[in-house]
Amino acid sequence: MSYAIVVNLDYESNSEDICQEIWDTIKKAMLNAGFRLDNRVFIINREDKEACELARSVIEGMEAHLDFDKKHVFRYLKDFYGYSMDHTTNLLVPSSEDILISTKSRF
């Protein structure tokens, strides 16, 4: 079962430079924890509760390694949530009803 974690930073309230620095730190920490990055979504093959606990601990653990003025990582987050990939629909791909398969007859 794949589980997705979404992290969006609050670029409206914080400078782009600080947000970029924090994003780079989040990305590195999440990848080191076993997540893989799919565009801007972190994916891991874990159960939902375990994936959420791991993501939360990664973000909380970052605070010890940041400068004093960036210690409170959560104040820079706009969105931080997870969802099962089983409930994801890729709208860039046609639905299964729209895909037609034809076979050639050998007669």
XYZ file of N, CA and C in Angstrom:
321
model
N 0.843 -1.183 0.000
C 0.000 0.000 0.000
C 0.885 1.242 0.000
N 0.689 2.107 -0.966
C 1.447 3.360 -1.037
C 0.679 4.472 -0.341
N 1.424 5.302 0.351
C 0.829 6.422 1.067
C 1.559 7.691 0.664
N 0.812 8.760 0.465
C 1.368 10.033 0.002
C 1.333 11.065 1.122
N 2.389 11.855 1.192
C 2.466 12.973 2.131
C 2.665 14.246 1.312
N 1.812 15.220 1.550
C 1.886 16.504 0.854
C 2.405 17.555 1.827
N 3.422 18.279 1.388
C 3.981 19.379 2.174
C 4.002 20.607 1.275
N 3.203 21.601 1.614
C 3.217 22.877 0.899
C 3.628 23.965 1.874
N 4.560 24.779 1.454
C 5.042 25.867 2.304
C 4.230 27.134 2.075
N 4.223 27.998 3.074
C 3.465 29.243 3.026
C 4.323 30.346 2.406
N 4.319 30.393 1.077
C 5.106 31.397 0.355
C 4.485 32.791 0.459
N 3.214 32.871 0.830
C 2.552 34.173 0.955
C 3.038 34.936 2.188
N 3.379 34.215 3.241
C 3.773 34.852 4.497
C 5.276 34.840 4.754
N 6.031 34.119 3.925
C 7.471 33.973 4.142
C 8.224 34.240 2.848
N 9.477 34.605 2.985
C 10.268 34.911 1.792
C 10.541 33.642 0.986
N 10.709 33.839 -0.302
C 10.980 32.713 -1.194
C 12.296 32.035 -0.834
N 13.300 32.818 -0.452
C 14.605 32.250 -0.093
C 14.503 31.325 1.118
N 13.795 31.773 2.141
C 13.641 30.944 3.340
C 12.828 29.700 3.018
N 11.745 29.861 2.257
C 10.925 28.706 1.892
C 11.733 27.702 1.073
N 12.555 28.182 0.166
C 13.379 27.277 -0.643
C 14.371 26.522 0.238
N 14.976 27.219 1.184
C 15.915 26.569 2.106
C 15.206 25.501 2.940
N 14.026 25.834 3.432
C 13.263 24.876 4.235
C 12.812 23.702 3.374
N 12.353 23.975 2.132
C 11.940 22.889 1.237
C 13.112 21.940 0.976
N 14.285 22.478 0.719
C 15.459 21.639 0.464
C 15.766 20.748 1.669
N 15.600 21.303 2.867
C 15.841 20.537 4.091
C 14.778 19.461 4.271
N 13.516 19.810 4.020
C 12.422 18.837 4.109
C 12.647 17.712 3.106
N 12.948 18.073 1.885
C 13.158 17.076 0.823
C 14.258 16.092 1.209
N 15.383 16.614 1.662
C 16.510 15.759 2.048
C 16.125 14.841 3.208
N 15.462 15.391 4.213
C 15.083 14.606 5.388
C 14.062 13.527 5.039
N 13.089 13.860 4.211
C 12.066 12.882 3.825
C 12.674 11.769 2.972
N 13.549 12.117 2.052
C 14.207 11.100 1.228
C 15.083 10.194 2.093
N 15.785 10.771 3.052
C 16.614 9.972 3.967
C 15.776 9.041 4.837
N 14.519 9.407 5.084
C 13.625 8.589 5.905
C 12.972 7.463 5.105
N 13.208 7.439 3.790
C 12.666 6.353 2.977
C 11.550 6.740 2.034
N 11.144 8.000 2.045
C 10.135 8.461 1.098
C 10.791 8.650 -0.260
N 10.010 8.572 -1.315
C 10.489 8.957 -2.643
C 9.646 10.137 -3.088
N 10.217 10.963 -3.921
C 9.540 12.186 -4.346
C 8.925 11.981 -5.720
N 7.630 12.220 -5.820
C 6.903 12.158 -7.085
C 6.326 13.552 -7.314
N 7.007 14.335 -8.139
C 6.714 15.758 -8.305
C 6.901 16.451 -6.962
N 5.831 16.913 -6.327
C 5.951 17.582 -5.024
C 5.271 16.764 -3.925
N 5.097 15.468 -4.164
C 4.437 14.590 -3.199
C 5.419 13.501 -2.774
N 5.513 13.276 -1.476
C 6.381 12.225 -0.950
C 5.574 10.935 -0.831
N 6.111 9.843 -1.388
C 5.419 8.556 -1.414
C 6.244 7.542 -0.628
N 5.535 6.677 0.110
C 6.208 5.594 0.833
C 5.282 4.386 0.875
N 5.859 3.207 0.859
C 5.076 1.975 0.944
C 4.966 1.552 2.406
N 4.062 2.189 3.102
C 3.783 1.898 4.511
C 2.288 2.063 4.747
N 1.831 1.516 5.847
C 0.442 1.720 6.246
C 0.242 3.185 6.621
N -1.007 3.650 6.544
C -1.285 5.077 6.732
C -0.796 5.625 8.068
N -1.090 4.947 9.153
C -0.691 5.455 10.470
C 0.832 5.536 10.583
N 1.517 4.498 10.122
C 2.981 4.464 10.196
C 3.601 5.549 9.315
N 3.048 5.748 8.119
C 3.563 6.779 7.205
C 3.381 8.173 7.803
N 2.219 8.425 8.398
C 1.958 9.739 9.008
C 2.870 9.991 10.203
N 3.040 8.974 11.038
C 3.922 9.130 12.196
C 5.356 9.400 11.756
N 5.810 8.698 10.715
C 7.167 8.898 10.215
C 7.332 10.306 9.648
N 6.365 10.749 8.842
C 6.442 12.093 8.250
C 6.457 13.166 9.336
N 5.592 13.013 10.316
C 5.534 13.989 11.411
C 6.854 14.013 12.185
N 7.426 12.836 12.431
C 8.688 12.797 13.180
C 9.838 13.384 12.365
N 9.804 13.218 11.046
C 10.840 13.821 10.192
C 10.785 15.340 10.297
N 9.578 15.903 10.172
C 9.430 17.364 10.222
C 9.799 17.889 11.611
N 9.326 17.212 12.650
C 9.663 17.643 14.011
C 11.160 17.528 14.269
N 11.802 16.506 13.734
C 13.226 16.301 13.928
C 14.091 17.319 13.214
N 13.536 17.969 12.212
C 14.289 18.987 11.478
C 14.605 20.195 12.339
N 13.746 20.500 13.276
C 13.890 21.720 14.064
C 15.218 21.788 14.807
N 15.751 20.658 15.199
C 17.021 20.645 15.929
C 18.192 21.047 15.042
N 18.004 20.971 13.735
C 19.104 21.232 12.808
C 18.987 22.560 12.074
N 17.974 23.340 12.380
C 17.777 24.613 11.692
C 18.280 25.777 12.537
N 18.524 26.901 11.877
C 18.906 28.124 12.584
C 17.801 28.516 13.559
N 18.145 29.305 14.557
C 17.198 29.675 15.604
C 15.918 30.294 15.048
N 16.027 31.193 14.062
C 14.830 31.867 13.554
C 13.947 30.947 12.715
N 14.440 29.771 12.382
C 13.642 28.825 11.594
C 13.272 27.587 12.413
N 13.436 27.658 13.717
C 13.230 26.493 14.571
C 11.809 25.940 14.504
N 10.844 26.776 14.330
C 9.453 26.332 14.341
C 8.992 26.058 12.909
N 9.349 24.884 12.400
C 9.093 24.524 11.006
C 7.609 24.611 10.675
N 6.752 24.229 11.607
C 5.325 24.175 11.319
C 4.741 25.546 10.967
N 5.356 26.617 11.409
C 4.830 27.946 11.058
C 5.074 28.280 9.589
N 5.962 27.552 8.939
C 6.232 27.766 7.514
C 5.367 26.876 6.622
N 4.636 25.941 7.222
C 3.823 25.006 6.447
C 2.430 25.566 6.194
N 2.005 25.476 4.957
C 0.636 25.847 4.599
C -0.242 24.599 4.629
N 0.286 23.504 4.084
C -0.417 22.219 4.072
C 0.559 21.127 4.479
N 0.056 20.188 5.273
C 0.848 19.029 5.663
C -0.153 17.920 5.941
N -0.375 17.072 4.945
C -1.377 16.019 5.094
C -0.972 14.785 4.299
N -1.647 13.687 4.585
C -1.373 12.440 3.896
C -2.651 11.802 3.397
N -2.490 10.916 2.427
C -3.633 10.170 1.904
C -3.144 8.890 1.245
N -4.031 7.916 1.205
C -3.713 6.649 0.566
C -3.691 6.831 -0.942
N -2.690 6.278 -1.590
C -2.602 6.363 -3.049
C -3.702 5.545 -3.719
N -4.352 4.655 -2.953
C -5.479 3.890 -3.492
C -6.625 4.806 -3.893
N -6.676 5.991 -3.317
C -7.761 6.930 -3.572
C -7.354 8.049 -4.524
N -6.288 7.816 -5.281
C -5.778 8.832 -6.195
C -6.177 8.497 -7.620
N -6.663 9.497 -8.329
C -6.993 9.345 -9.738
C -6.128 10.301 -10.534
N -5.336 9.762 -11.432
C -4.490 10.584 -12.292
C -5.337 11.061 -13.464
N -5.660 12.332 -13.489
C -6.525 12.879 -14.529
C -5.780 13.131 -15.836
N -4.471 12.920 -15.850
C -3.701 13.031 -17.090
C -3.818 11.766 -17.939
N -4.301 10.692 -17.333
C -4.457 9.412 -18.017
C -5.944 9.194 -18.288
N -6.310 8.713 -19.487
C -7.725 8.463 -19.768
C -8.294 7.424 -18.798
N -9.573 7.544 -18.517
C -10.214 6.562 -17.646
C -10.270 5.223 -18.369
N -10.404 4.161 -17.609
C -10.416 2.825 -18.213
C -11.593 2.651 -19.171
N -12.680 3.380 -18.957
C -13.829 3.296 -19.861
C -13.531 3.934 -21.218
N -12.578 4.863 -21.244
C -12.239 5.560 -22.487
C -11.202 4.827 -23.327
N -10.584 3.805 -22.773
C -9.561 3.063 -23.502
C -10.221 1.910 -24.240
N -10.071 1.901 -25.552
C -10.642 0.842 -26.382
C -9.526 -0.072 -26.861
N -9.771 -1.351 -26.740
C -8.799 -2.335 -27.201
C -9.423 -3.082 -28.362
N -8.706 -3.122 -29.453
C -9.209 -3.869 -30.608
C -8.203 -4.956 -30.953
N -8.714 -6.016 -31.452
C -7.853 -7.116 -31.882
C -8.065 -7.336 -33.361
N -7.022 -7.752 -34.034
C -7.121 -8.035 -35.462
C -7.429 -9.509 -35.644
N -8.359 -9.745 -36.487
C -8.717 -11.120 -36.798
C -7.757 -11.650 -37.852
N -7.404 -12.916 -37.771
C -6.479 -13.517 -38.727
C -7.225 -14.296 -39.808
N -8.403 -13.910 -40.139
C -9.170 -14.624 -41.176
C -8.920 -14.066 -42.521
